[in-house]
Tab-separated table of C-alpha atoms in Angstrom:
chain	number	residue	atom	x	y	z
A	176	UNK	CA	-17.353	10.630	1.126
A	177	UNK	CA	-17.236	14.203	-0.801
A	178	UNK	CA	-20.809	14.624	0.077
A	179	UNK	CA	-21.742	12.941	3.568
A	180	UNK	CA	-20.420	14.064	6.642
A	181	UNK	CA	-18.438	10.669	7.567
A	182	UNK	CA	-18.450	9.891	11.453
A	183	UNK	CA	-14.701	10.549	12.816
A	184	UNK	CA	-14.629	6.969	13.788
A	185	UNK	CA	-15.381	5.692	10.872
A	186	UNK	CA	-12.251	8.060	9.319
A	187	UNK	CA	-10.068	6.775	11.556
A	188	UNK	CA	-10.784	2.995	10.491
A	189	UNK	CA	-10.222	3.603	7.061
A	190	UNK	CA	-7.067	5.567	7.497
A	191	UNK	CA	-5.926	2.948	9.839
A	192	UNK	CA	-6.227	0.245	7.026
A	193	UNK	CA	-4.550	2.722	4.580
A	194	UNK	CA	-1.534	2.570	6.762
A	195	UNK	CA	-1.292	-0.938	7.209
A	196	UNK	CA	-1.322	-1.248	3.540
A	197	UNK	CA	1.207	0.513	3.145
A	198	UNK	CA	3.836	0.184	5.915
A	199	UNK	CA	2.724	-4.006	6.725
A	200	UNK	CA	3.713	-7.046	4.778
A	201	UNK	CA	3.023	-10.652	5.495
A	202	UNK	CA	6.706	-11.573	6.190
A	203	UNK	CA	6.858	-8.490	8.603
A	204	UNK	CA	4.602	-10.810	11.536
A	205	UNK	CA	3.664	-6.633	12.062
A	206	UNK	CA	6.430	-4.553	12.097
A	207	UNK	CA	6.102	-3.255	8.580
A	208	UNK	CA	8.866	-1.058	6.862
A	209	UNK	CA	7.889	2.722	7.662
A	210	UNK	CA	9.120	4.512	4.275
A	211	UNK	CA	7.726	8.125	5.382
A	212	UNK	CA	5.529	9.054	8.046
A	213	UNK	CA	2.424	9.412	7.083
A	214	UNK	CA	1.976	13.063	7.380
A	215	UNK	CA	4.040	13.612	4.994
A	216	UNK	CA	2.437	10.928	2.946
A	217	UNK	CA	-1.321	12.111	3.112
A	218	UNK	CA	0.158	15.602	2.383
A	219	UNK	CA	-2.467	17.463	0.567
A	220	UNK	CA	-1.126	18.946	-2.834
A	221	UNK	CA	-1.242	22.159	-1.668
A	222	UNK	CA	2.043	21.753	0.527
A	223	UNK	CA	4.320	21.481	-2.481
A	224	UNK	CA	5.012	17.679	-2.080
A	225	UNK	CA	5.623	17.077	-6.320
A	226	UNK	CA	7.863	20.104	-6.199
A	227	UNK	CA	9.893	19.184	-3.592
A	228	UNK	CA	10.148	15.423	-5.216
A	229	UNK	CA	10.282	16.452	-8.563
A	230	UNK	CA	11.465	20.074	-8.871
A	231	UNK	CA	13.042	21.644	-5.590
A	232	UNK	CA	15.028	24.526	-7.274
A	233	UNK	CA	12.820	25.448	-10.082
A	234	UNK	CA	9.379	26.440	-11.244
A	235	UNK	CA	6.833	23.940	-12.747
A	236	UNK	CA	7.034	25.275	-16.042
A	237	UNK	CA	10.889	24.867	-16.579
A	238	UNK	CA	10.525	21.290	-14.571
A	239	UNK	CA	12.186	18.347	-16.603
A	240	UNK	CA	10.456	14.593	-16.370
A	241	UNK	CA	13.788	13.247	-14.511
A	242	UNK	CA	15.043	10.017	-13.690
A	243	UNK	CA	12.156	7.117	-13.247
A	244	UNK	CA	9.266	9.082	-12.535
A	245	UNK	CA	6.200	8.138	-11.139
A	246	UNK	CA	3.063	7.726	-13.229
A	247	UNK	CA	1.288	10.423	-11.828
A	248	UNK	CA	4.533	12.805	-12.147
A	249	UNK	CA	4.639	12.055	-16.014
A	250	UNK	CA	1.097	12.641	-16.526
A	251	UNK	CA	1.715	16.079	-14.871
A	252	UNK	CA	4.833	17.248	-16.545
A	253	UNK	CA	2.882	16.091	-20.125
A	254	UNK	CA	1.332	19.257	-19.901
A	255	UNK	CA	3.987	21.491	-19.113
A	256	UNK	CA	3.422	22.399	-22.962
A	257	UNK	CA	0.158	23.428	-22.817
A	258	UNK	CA	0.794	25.682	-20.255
A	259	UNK	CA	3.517	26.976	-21.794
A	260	UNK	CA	1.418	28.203	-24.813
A	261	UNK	CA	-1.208	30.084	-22.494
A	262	UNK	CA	1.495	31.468	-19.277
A	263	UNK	CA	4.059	33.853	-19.484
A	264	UNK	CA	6.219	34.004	-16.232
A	265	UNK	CA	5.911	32.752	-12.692
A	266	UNK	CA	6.901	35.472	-9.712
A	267	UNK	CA	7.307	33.317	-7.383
A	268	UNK	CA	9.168	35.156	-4.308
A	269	UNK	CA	10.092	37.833	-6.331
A	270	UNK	CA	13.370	37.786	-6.040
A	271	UNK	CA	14.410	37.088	-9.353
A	272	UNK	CA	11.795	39.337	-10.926
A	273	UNK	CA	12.994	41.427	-13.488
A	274	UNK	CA	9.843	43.041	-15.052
A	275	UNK	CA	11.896	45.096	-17.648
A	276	UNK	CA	13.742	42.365	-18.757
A	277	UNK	CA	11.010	39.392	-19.247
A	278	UNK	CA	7.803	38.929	-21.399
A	279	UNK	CA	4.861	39.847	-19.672
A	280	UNK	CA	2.428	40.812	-22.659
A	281	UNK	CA	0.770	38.195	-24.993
A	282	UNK	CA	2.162	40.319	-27.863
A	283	UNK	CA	4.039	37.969	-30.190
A	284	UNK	CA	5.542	40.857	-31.895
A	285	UNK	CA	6.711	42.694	-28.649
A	286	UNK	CA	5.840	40.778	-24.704
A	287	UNK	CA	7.755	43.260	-23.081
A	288	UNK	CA	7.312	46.091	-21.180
A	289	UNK	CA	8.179	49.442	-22.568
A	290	UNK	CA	7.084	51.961	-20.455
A	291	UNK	CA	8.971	53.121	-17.615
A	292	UNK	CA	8.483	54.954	-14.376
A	293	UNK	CA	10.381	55.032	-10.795
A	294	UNK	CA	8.361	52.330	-9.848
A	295	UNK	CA	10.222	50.177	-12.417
A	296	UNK	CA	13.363	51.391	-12.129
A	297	UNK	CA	16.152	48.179	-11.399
């Protein structure tokens, strides 16, 4: 589906039986359980749908796993390490930027920034 241009029709059909799999059950004679629309559902990644779930008030890399988390969130947050070892700070909206007062170099000995200017200034 990556490489051929499917036929809108045909797009339709198969998110139609998507739905039904999820929201129908045999008991239901039909009316299945809607547990989120499916907007929100077929979200793409971009739109911050594991942060929201998994960490609303902080930044991937301080993220913890949390309580029952799905299989897809734990094979996520397993490498919250590894990016640990190459990144240094997110910015984020800024806000709670301090650029004098965080590492920002990958110098072990000294990550921080020395030089100053009115630019700088806090």
């Amino acid at each position: 589906m990556s490489v051929f241009l499917i036929p809108l029709g045909i797009c339709q059909d198969i998110e139609k039986i998507m739905a039904n799999f999820w929201w129908k059950t045999k008991s239901s004679n039909g009316q299945g359980i809607i547990w989120m629309s499916w907007d929100r559902m077929a979200a793409p990644k971009e739109s911050g749908v594991y942060k929201a779930k998994y960490y609303p008030r902080t930044d991937f890399l301080n993220a913890e796993l949390g309580n029952n988390p799905s299989f897809f969130w734990r094979s996520i947050w397993s490498a919250q390490n590894l990016v640990h070892l190459g990144a240094r700070i997110t910015i984020g909206t800024r806000l709670s930027t301090h650029i004098l007062k965080q590492p920002w170099l990958p110098d072990p000995v000294n990550p921080y920034v020395s030089t100053t200017g009115p630019g700088l200034n806090e």
